[in-house]
Coordinates of C-alpha atoms in Angstrom, one line a residue:
X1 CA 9.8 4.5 -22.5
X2 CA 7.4 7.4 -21.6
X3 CA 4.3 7.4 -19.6
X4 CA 5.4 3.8 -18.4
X5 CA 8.7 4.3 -17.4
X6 CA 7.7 7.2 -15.7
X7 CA 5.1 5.5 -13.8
X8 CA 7.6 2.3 -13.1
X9 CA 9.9 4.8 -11.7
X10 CA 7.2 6.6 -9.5
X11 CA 6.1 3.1 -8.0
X12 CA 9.9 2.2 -7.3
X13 CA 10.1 5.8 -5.8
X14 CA 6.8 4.8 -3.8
X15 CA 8.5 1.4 -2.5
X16 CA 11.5 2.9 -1.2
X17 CA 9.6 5.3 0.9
X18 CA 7.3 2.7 2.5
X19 CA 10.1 0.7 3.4
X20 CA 12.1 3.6 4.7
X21 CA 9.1 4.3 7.1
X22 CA 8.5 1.3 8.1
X23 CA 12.4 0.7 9.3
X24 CA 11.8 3.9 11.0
X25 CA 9.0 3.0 12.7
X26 CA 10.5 -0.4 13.9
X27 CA 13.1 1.9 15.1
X28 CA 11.3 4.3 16.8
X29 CA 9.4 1.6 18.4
X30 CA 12.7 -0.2 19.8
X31 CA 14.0 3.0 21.2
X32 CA 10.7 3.5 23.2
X33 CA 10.3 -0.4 24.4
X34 CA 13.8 0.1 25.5
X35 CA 13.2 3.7 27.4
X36 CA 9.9 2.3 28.7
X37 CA 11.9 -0.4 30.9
X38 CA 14.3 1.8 32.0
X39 CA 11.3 4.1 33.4
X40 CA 9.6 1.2 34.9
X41 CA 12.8 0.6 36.7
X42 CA 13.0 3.5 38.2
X43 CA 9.4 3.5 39.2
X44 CA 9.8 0.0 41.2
X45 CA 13.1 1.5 43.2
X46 CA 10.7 4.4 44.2
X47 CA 8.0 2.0 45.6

């Protein structure tokens, strides 16, 4: 196949890795809307 698999295989490569970082960042972002109401919890109970 060549120059085109090789570029086929370097766009599949490219896919993977945007997904992969987009499911992390969905992740990270959970985590932190899930810390962030925690803290803001804690600040109301000190008011």
């Amino acid at each position: 196949y060549g120059s085109i698999g090789t570029l086929l295989i370097v766009l599949v490569w490219i896919y993977l890795n945007s997904i992969s970082l987009l499911i992390g960042f969905e992740l990270n972002a959970s985590i932190m809307n899930a810390g962030m109401g925690k803290e803001k919890g804690k600040k109301h109970q000190i008011k």
